[in-house]
PDB file of C-alpha atoms in Angstrom:
ATOM      1  CA  ASP A1309     104.330  85.193 107.532  1.00 54.00           C
ATOM      2  CA  THR A1310     107.090  86.701 109.625  1.00 74.00           C
ATOM      3  CA  GLY A1311     109.533  88.894 107.804  1.00 92.00           C
ATOM      4  CA  VAL A1312     113.147  89.612 108.618  1.00 96.00           C
ATOM      5  CA  SER A1313     113.556  91.016 112.112  1.00 96.00           C
ATOM      6  CA  GLN A1314     116.470  92.866 113.639  1.00 97.00           C
ATOM      7  CA  ASP A1315     117.288  93.724 117.216  1.00 97.00           C
ATOM      8  CA  PRO A1316     117.853  96.273 118.566  1.00 97.00           C
ATOM      9  CA  ARG A1317     116.296  98.860 116.288  1.00 96.00           C
ATOM     10  CA  HIS A1318     118.427 101.630 117.736  1.00 97.00           C
ATOM     11  CA  LYS A1319     121.726 101.557 119.579  1.00 98.00           C
ATOM     12  CA  ILE A1320     123.642 104.459 121.033  1.00 98.00           C
ATOM     13  CA  THR A1321     127.111 103.694 122.309  1.00 98.00           C
ATOM     14  CA  LYS A1322     130.296 105.447 123.278  1.00 98.00           C
ATOM     15  CA  ARG A1323     133.387 105.240 121.172  1.00 97.00           C
ATOM     16  CA  GLY A1324     135.493 102.236 122.069  1.00 97.00           C
ATOM     17  CA  GLN A1325     132.602 100.084 123.251  1.00 98.00           C
ATOM     18  CA  ASN A1326     131.610  96.799 121.621  1.00 98.00           C
ATOM     19  CA  VAL A1327     128.140  96.305 120.164  1.00 98.00           C
ATOM     20  CA  THR A1328     126.302  93.269 118.855  1.00 98.00           C
ATOM     21  CA  PHE A1329     123.295  93.178 116.554  1.00 98.00           C
ATOM     22  CA  ARG A1330     120.998  90.269 115.850  1.00 98.00           C
ATOM     23  CA  CYS A1331     119.131  89.335 112.687  1.00 98.00           C
ATOM     24  CA  ASP A1332     116.429  86.699 112.353  1.00 97.00           C
ATOM     25  CA  PRO A1333     115.769  85.869 108.698  1.00 96.00           C
ATOM     26  CA  ILE A1334     112.574  84.593 107.141  1.00 94.00           C
ATOM     27  CA  SER A1335     112.358  81.064 108.517  1.00 91.00           C
ATOM     28  CA  GLU A1336     112.814  79.069 105.323  1.00 90.00           C
ATOM     29  CA  HIS A1337     115.556  81.322 103.924  1.00 93.00           C
ATOM     30  CA  ASN A1338     119.038  79.848 104.047  1.00 92.00           C
ATOM     31  CA  ARG A1339     120.913  82.899 102.760  1.00 94.00           C
ATOM     32  CA  LEU A1340     121.567  85.897 104.974  1.00 96.00           C
ATOM     33  CA  TYR A1341     123.260  89.200 104.150  1.00 95.00           C
ATOM     34  CA  TRP A1342     124.522  92.156 106.138  1.00 96.00           C
ATOM     35  CA  TYR A1343     124.770  95.668 104.697  1.00 96.00           C
ATOM     36  CA  ARG A1344     125.719  99.052 106.062  1.00 96.00           C
ATOM     37  CA  GLN A1345     123.986 102.216 104.916  1.00 95.00           C
ATOM     38  CA  THR A1346     125.067 105.740 105.709  1.00 93.00           C
ATOM     39  CA  LEU A1347     122.930 108.812 105.143  1.00 89.00           C
ATOM     40  CA  GLY A1348     122.395 109.584 101.499  1.00 87.00           C
ATOM     41  CA  GLN A1349     124.129 106.450 100.253  1.00 91.00           C
ATOM     42  CA  GLY A1350     123.055 103.084  98.975  1.00 92.00           C
ATOM     43  CA  PRO A1351     123.530  99.953 101.081  1.00 93.00           C
ATOM     44  CA  GLU A1352     127.106  98.651 101.121  1.00 93.00           C
ATOM     45  CA  PHE A1353     127.586  94.916 101.222  1.00 92.00           C
ATOM     46  CA  LEU A1354     129.394  93.598 104.299  1.00 94.00           C
ATOM     47  CA  THR A1355     129.032  89.831 104.326  1.00 95.00           C
ATOM     48  CA  TYR A1356     126.900  86.908 103.204  1.00 92.00           C
ATOM     49  CA  PHE A1357     126.081  83.501 104.664  1.00 95.00           C
ATOM     50  CA  GLN A1358     124.676  80.418 103.082  1.00 93.00           C
ATOM     51  CA  ASN A1359     123.414  78.301 105.948  1.00 93.00           C
ATOM     52  CA  GLU A1360     126.166  78.616 108.567  1.00 92.00           C
ATOM     53  CA  ALA A1361     129.005  79.187 106.082  1.00 92.00           C
ATOM     54  CA  GLN A1362     130.264  82.725 105.575  1.00 91.00           C
ATOM     55  CA  LEU A1363     130.849  82.793 101.830  1.00 91.00           C
ATOM     56  CA  GLU A1364     131.675  86.415 101.082  1.00 85.00           C
ATOM     57  CA  LYS A1365     133.219  89.251 103.025  1.00 86.00           C
ATOM     58  CA  SER A1366     133.633  92.786 101.819  1.00 86.00           C
ATOM     59  CA  ARG A1367     136.880  94.694 102.158  1.00 79.00           C
ATOM     60  CA  LEU A1368     134.775  97.098 104.240  1.00 76.00           C
ATOM     61  CA  LEU A1369     134.616  94.458 106.932  1.00 79.00           C
ATOM     62  CA  SER A1370     137.655  95.375 108.985  1.00 85.00           C
ATOM     63  CA  ASP A1371     139.048  93.157 111.703  1.00 90.00           C
ATOM     64  CA  ARG A1372     136.853  95.011 114.198  1.00 94.00           C
ATOM     65  CA  PHE A1373     133.786  93.497 112.554  1.00 95.00           C
ATOM     66  CA  SER A1374     132.762  89.883 112.907  1.00 94.00           C
ATOM     67  CA  ALA A1375     129.632  88.069 111.885  1.00 96.00           C
ATOM     68  CA  GLU A1376     128.369  84.643 112.795  1.00 95.00           C
ATOM     69  CA  ARG A1377     125.508  82.400 111.926  1.00 96.00           C
ATOM     70  CA  PRO A1378     126.225  79.420 114.133  1.00 89.00           C
ATOM     71  CA  LYS A1379     123.222  77.218 113.398  1.00 86.00           C
ATOM     72  CA  GLY A1380     122.264  78.548 110.035  1.00 84.00           C
ATOM     73  CA  SER A1381     119.312  80.454 111.437  1.00 90.00           C
ATOM     74  CA  PHE A1382     119.808  83.828 113.155  1.00 96.00           C
ATOM     75  CA  SER A1383     122.987  85.845 112.707  1.00 97.00           C
ATOM     76  CA  THR A1384     124.920  88.297 114.822  1.00 97.00           C
ATOM     77  CA  LEU A1385     127.130  91.165 113.740  1.00 97.00           C
ATOM     78  CA  GLU A1386     129.612  92.411 116.302  1.00 97.00           C
ATOM     79  CA  ILE A1387     131.613  95.599 116.102  1.00 97.00           C
ATOM     80  CA  GLN A1388     134.501  95.888 118.507  1.00 97.00           C
ATOM     81  CA  ARG A1389     136.068  99.148 119.667  1.00 97.00           C
ATOM     82  CA  THR A1390     133.449 101.231 117.871  1.00 97.00           C
ATOM     83  CA  GLU A1391     134.481 104.422 116.106  1.00 96.00           C
ATOM     84  CA  GLN A1392     132.373 107.408 115.155  1.00 96.00           C
ATOM     85  CA  GLY A1393     132.673 106.358 111.525  1.00 95.00           C
ATOM     86  CA  ASP A1394     130.742 103.201 112.358  1.00 96.00           C
ATOM     87  CA  SER A1395     127.586 105.252 112.871  1.00 97.00           C
ATOM     88  CA  ALA A1396     125.179 103.981 110.233  1.00 96.00           C
ATOM     89  CA  MET A1397     122.124 101.864 109.610  1.00 96.00           C
ATOM     90  CA  TYR A1398     122.960  98.160 109.603  1.00 97.00           C
ATOM     91  CA  LEU A1399     120.604  96.193 107.404  1.00 97.00           C
ATOM     92  CA  CYS A1400     120.050  92.473 107.279  1.00 97.00           C
ATOM     93  CA  ALA A1401     118.421  90.650 104.387  1.00 96.00           C
ATOM     94  CA  SER A1402     117.588  87.043 103.585  1.00 95.00           C
ATOM     95  CA  SER A1403     116.839  85.007 100.512  1.00 92.00           C
ATOM     96  CA  LEU A1404     116.165  81.438  99.495  1.00 90.00           C
ATOM     97  CA  GLU A1405     118.722  79.410  97.572  1.00 84.00           C
ATOM     98  CA  GLY A1406     117.074  78.053  94.479  1.00 79.00           C
ATOM     99  CA  ASP A1407     114.715  80.960  94.139  1.00 78.00           C
ATOM    100  CA  THR A1408     115.014  81.974  90.492  1.00 79.00           C
ATOM    101  CA  ASN A1409     114.762  85.640  91.371  1.00 80.00           C
ATOM    102  CA  ASN A1410     117.258  85.412  94.236  1.00 81.00           C
ATOM    103  CA  GLU A1411     115.201  88.181  95.746  1.00 88.00           C
ATOM    104  CA  GLN A1412     116.441  89.586  99.023  1.00 91.00           C
ATOM    105  CA  PHE A1413     114.005  90.667 101.718  1.00 93.00           C
ATOM    106  CA  PHE A1414     115.257  93.326 104.069  1.00 95.00           C
ATOM    107  CA  GLY A1415     114.718  93.800 107.766  1.00 95.00           C
ATOM    108  CA  PRO A1416     113.936  97.151 109.404  1.00 94.00           C
ATOM    109  CA  GLY A1417     117.577  97.800 110.242  1.00 96.00           C
ATOM    110  CA  THR A1418     119.533  98.709 113.365  1.00 97.00           C
ATOM    111  CA  ARG A1419     120.551 102.331 113.593  1.00 96.00           C
ATOM    112  CA  LEU A1420     123.884 102.714 115.374  1.00 98.00           C
ATOM    113  CA  THR A1421     125.053 106.017 116.790  1.00 98.00           C
ATOM    114  CA  VAL A1422     128.584 106.171 118.167  1.00 98.00           C
ATOM    115  CA  LEU A1423     129.215 109.176 120.397  1.00 96.00           C
TER     116      LEU A1423
ATOM    117  CA  GLU B1189     133.727  94.626  91.287  1.00 72.00           C
ATOM    118  CA  LEU B1190     130.471  95.839  89.847  1.00 76.00           C
ATOM    119  CA  LYS B1191     129.930  99.576  89.918  1.00 85.00           C
ATOM    120  CA  VAL B1192     126.393 100.870  89.705  1.00 90.00           C
ATOM    121  CA  GLU B1193     125.583 104.470  88.895  1.00 92.00           C
ATOM    122  CA  GLN B1194     122.189 106.095  88.930  1.00 95.00           C
ATOM    123  CA  ASN B1195     121.049 109.393  87.554  1.00 95.00           C
ATOM    124  CA  PRO B1196     119.704 111.717  88.439  1.00 96.00           C
ATOM    125  CA  LEU B1197     120.621 111.641  92.116  1.00 95.00           C
ATOM    126  CA  PHE B1198     117.804 114.025  92.958  1.00 95.00           C
ATOM    127  CA  LEU B1199     114.577 114.447  91.074  1.00 94.00           C
ATOM    128  CA  SER B1200     111.788 116.862  91.799  1.00 95.00           C
ATOM    129  CA  MET B1201     108.777 116.487  89.584  1.00 92.00           C
ATOM    130  CA  GLN B1202     105.225 117.685  89.460  1.00 94.00           C
ATOM    131  CA  GLU B1203     102.293 115.410  89.900  1.00 96.00           C
ATOM    132  CA  GLY B1204     101.027 114.051  86.640  1.00 96.00           C
ATOM    133  CA  LYS B1205     104.364 114.247  84.841  1.00 96.00           C
ATOM    134  CA  ASN B1206     106.465 111.424  83.435  1.00 96.00           C
ATOM    135  CA  TYR B1207     110.133 110.801  84.061  1.00 95.00           C
ATOM    136  CA  THR B1208     112.827 108.142  83.791  1.00 96.00           C
ATOM    137  CA  ILE B1209     115.555 107.141  86.237  1.00 97.00           C
ATOM    138  CA  TYR B1210     118.644 105.539  84.724  1.00 97.00           C
ATOM    139  CA  CYS B1211     120.854 102.839  86.169  1.00 95.00           C
ATOM    140  CA  ASN B1212     124.188 102.063  84.506  1.00 93.00           C
ATOM    141  CA  TYR B1213     126.442  99.267  85.654  1.00 88.00           C
ATOM    142  CA  SER B1214     130.059  98.584  84.862  1.00 85.00           C
ATOM    143  CA  THR B1215     130.371  94.869  84.160  1.00 77.00           C
ATOM    144  CA  THR B1216     128.196  92.068  82.978  1.00 72.00           C
ATOM    145  CA  SER B1217     125.261  91.448  85.241  1.00 70.00           C
ATOM    146  CA  ASP B1218     122.412  89.307  84.058  1.00 72.00           C
ATOM    147  CA  ARG B1219     120.118  90.472  86.789  1.00 83.00           C
ATOM    148  CA  LEU B1220     119.041  93.862  87.968  1.00 91.00           C
ATOM    149  CA  TYR B1221     116.901  94.741  90.953  1.00 93.00           C
ATOM    150  CA  TRP B1222     114.985  97.867  91.884  1.00 96.00           C
ATOM    151  CA  TYR B1223     114.149  98.831  95.452  1.00 96.00           C
ATOM    152  CA  ARG B1224     112.246 101.633  97.112  1.00 97.00           C
ATOM    153  CA  GLN B1225     113.195 103.183 100.439  1.00 95.00           C
ATOM    154  CA  ASP B1226     111.071 105.628 102.417  1.00 94.00           C
ATOM    155  CA  PRO B1227     112.838 107.971 104.866  1.00 88.00           C
ATOM    156  CA  GLY B1228     114.019 106.121 107.956  1.00 85.00           C
ATOM    157  CA  LYS B1229     112.663 102.828 106.660  1.00 88.00           C
ATOM    158  CA  SER B1230     114.138  99.703 105.146  1.00 88.00           C
ATOM    159  CA  LEU B1231     114.174  98.642 101.514  1.00 93.00           C
ATOM    160  CA  GLU B1232     111.144  97.313  99.677  1.00 94.00           C
ATOM    161  CA  SER B1233     111.643  95.198  96.583  1.00 93.00           C
ATOM    162  CA  LEU B1234     109.972  96.607  93.488  1.00 96.00           C
ATOM    163  CA  PHE B1235     111.209  94.667  90.467  1.00 95.00           C
ATOM    164  CA  VAL B1236     113.467  91.777  89.592  1.00 93.00           C
ATOM    165  CA  LEU B1237     114.727  91.847  85.997  1.00 93.00           C
ATOM    166  CA  LEU B1238     116.267  88.541  85.024  1.00 87.00           C
ATOM    167  CA  SER B1239     117.263  88.818  81.387  1.00 83.00           C
ATOM    168  CA  ASN B1240     117.991  91.123  78.509  1.00 83.00           C
ATOM    169  CA  GLY B1241     114.862  92.860  77.311  1.00 86.00           C
ATOM    170  CA  ALA B1242     112.935  92.157  80.506  1.00 89.00           C
ATOM    171  CA  VAL B1243     110.178  94.631  81.252  1.00 93.00           C
ATOM    172  CA  LYS B1244     108.127  94.706  84.442  1.00 95.00           C
ATOM    173  CA  GLN B1245     105.301  97.050  85.348  1.00 96.00           C
ATOM    174  CA  GLU B1246     103.511  97.757  88.584  1.00 95.00           C
ATOM    175  CA  GLY B1247     101.084 100.630  88.742  1.00 95.00           C
ATOM    176  CA  ARG B1248     102.777 103.830  87.617  1.00 96.00           C
ATOM    177  CA  LEU B1249     106.254 102.276  87.583  1.00 97.00           C
ATOM    178  CA  MET B1250     107.837 100.344  84.747  1.00 98.00           C
ATOM    179  CA  ALA B1251     111.345  98.879  84.764  1.00 97.00           C
ATOM    180  CA  SER B1252     113.360  97.550  81.853  1.00 96.00           C
ATOM    181  CA  LEU B1253     116.756  95.957  81.340  1.00 93.00           C
ATOM    182  CA  ASP B1254     119.222  96.129  78.447  1.00 91.00           C
ATOM    183  CA  THR B1255     122.167  93.924  79.367  1.00 88.00           C
ATOM    184  CA  LYS B1256     124.078  94.773  76.203  1.00 89.00           C
ATOM    185  CA  ALA B1257     124.020  98.466  77.050  1.00 90.00           C
ATOM    186  CA  ARG B1258     124.413  97.655  80.761  1.00 90.00           C
ATOM    187  CA  LEU B1259     121.456  99.895  81.404  1.00 93.00           C
ATOM    188  CA  SER B1260     118.232  99.633  83.321  1.00 95.00           C
ATOM    189  CA  THR B1261     115.516 102.250  83.460  1.00 97.00           C
ATOM    190  CA  LEU B1262     112.707 102.951  85.879  1.00 98.00           C
ATOM    191  CA  HIS B1263     109.971 104.935  84.193  1.00 97.00           C
ATOM    192  CA  ILE B1264     107.425 106.864  86.201  1.00 96.00           C
ATOM    193  CA  THR B1265     104.097 107.619  84.561  1.00 96.00           C
ATOM    194  CA  ALA B1266     101.779 110.355  85.813  1.00 95.00           C
ATOM    195  CA  ALA B1267     103.587 110.757  89.112  1.00 94.00           C
ATOM    196  CA  VAL B1268     101.675 111.025  92.358  1.00 95.00           C
ATOM    197  CA  HIS B1269     102.876 112.208  95.765  1.00 94.00           C
ATOM    198  CA  ASP B1270     102.918 108.651  97.167  1.00 95.00           C
ATOM    199  CA  LEU B1271     105.810 107.824  94.862  1.00 96.00           C
ATOM    200  CA  SER B1272     108.094 110.199  96.754  1.00 97.00           C
ATOM    201  CA  ALA B1273     110.941 108.015  98.049  1.00 97.00           C
ATOM    202  CA  THR B1274     114.502 107.007  97.232  1.00 96.00           C
ATOM    203  CA  TYR B1275     114.894 104.394  94.507  1.00 97.00           C
ATOM    204  CA  PHE B1276     117.884 102.084  94.266  1.00 96.00           C
ATOM    205  CA  CYS B1277     119.002  99.690  91.596  1.00 95.00           C
ATOM    206  CA  ALA B1278     121.272  96.767  92.421  1.00 92.00           C
ATOM    207  CA  GLY B1279     123.151  94.179  90.410  1.00 86.00           C
ATOM    208  CA  GLU B1280     125.179  90.993  90.666  1.00 72.00           C
ATOM    209  CA  PHE B1281     123.196  89.108  93.207  1.00 69.00           C
ATOM    210  CA  GLN B1282     122.339  92.408  94.881  1.00 72.00           C
ATOM    211  CA  PHE B1283     125.691  92.877  96.489  1.00 81.00           C
ATOM    212  CA  TYR B1284     126.192  96.200  94.722  1.00 88.00           C
ATOM    213  CA  PHE B1285     123.691  99.018  95.029  1.00 91.00           C
ATOM    214  CA  GLY B1286     123.542 102.277  93.147  1.00 90.00           C
ATOM    215  CA  THR B1287     123.785 105.635  94.844  1.00 90.00           C
ATOM    216  CA  GLY B1288     120.044 106.057  94.796  1.00 95.00           C
ATOM    217  CA  THR B1289     117.671 108.570  93.247  1.00 96.00           C
ATOM    218  CA  SER B1290     115.746 110.713  95.698  1.00 96.00           C
ATOM    219  CA  LEU B1291     112.381 111.459  94.127  1.00 96.00           C
ATOM    220  CA  THR B1292     110.074 114.198  95.347  1.00 96.00           C
ATOM    221  CA  VAL B1293     106.688 114.588  93.703  1.00 96.00           C
ATOM    222  CA  ILE B1294     105.254 118.045  94.134  1.00 94.00           C
ATOM    223  CA  PRO B1295     101.473 118.579  94.122  1.00 88.00           C
TER     224      PRO B1295
END
């Protein structure tokens, strides 16, 4: 059973550069979530997909952030013109619609450092 | 928007002792989730509480939910060092996480 995978695991970039992260959910899961976590804080919800439809977006998701899930499988999160405040762990999770528990399974995360 | 507050934020306890972590949330949420996170790692699901009065136990951890009081508790029995981690509760389809409780169990 393959869990949620994320790539890359670490990314160091200079301020102003664009970065893109990828998330591959558990294969039968049709829901996919992105969160951001900074040191000492709980995960903050960014956005949520059901299949290819983006159903929820947090106010935290500024216009520099965009997420896609074009075929309802993997997802990408792009940050344009990165700022130092974007440095965080970006977590992806997936779940299965119809699962009574609606339990989310998290990937290992991508740690972003903006210099 | 659901607000989730945990206390304490930091907990240092001796091995063998018992303690309870509290999770309060601001609006109605029929479900409550508990996660564990080890330093530098991702989140591991511990418990899913689906209704008022739900109680789940796994090893030395027991979680309960009181939806009327908007309160969930995570009780630790006879703590051991392996339980050292940060514990998060989350509500409303897991979009809203608490601030976390950093637990350190001292030998």
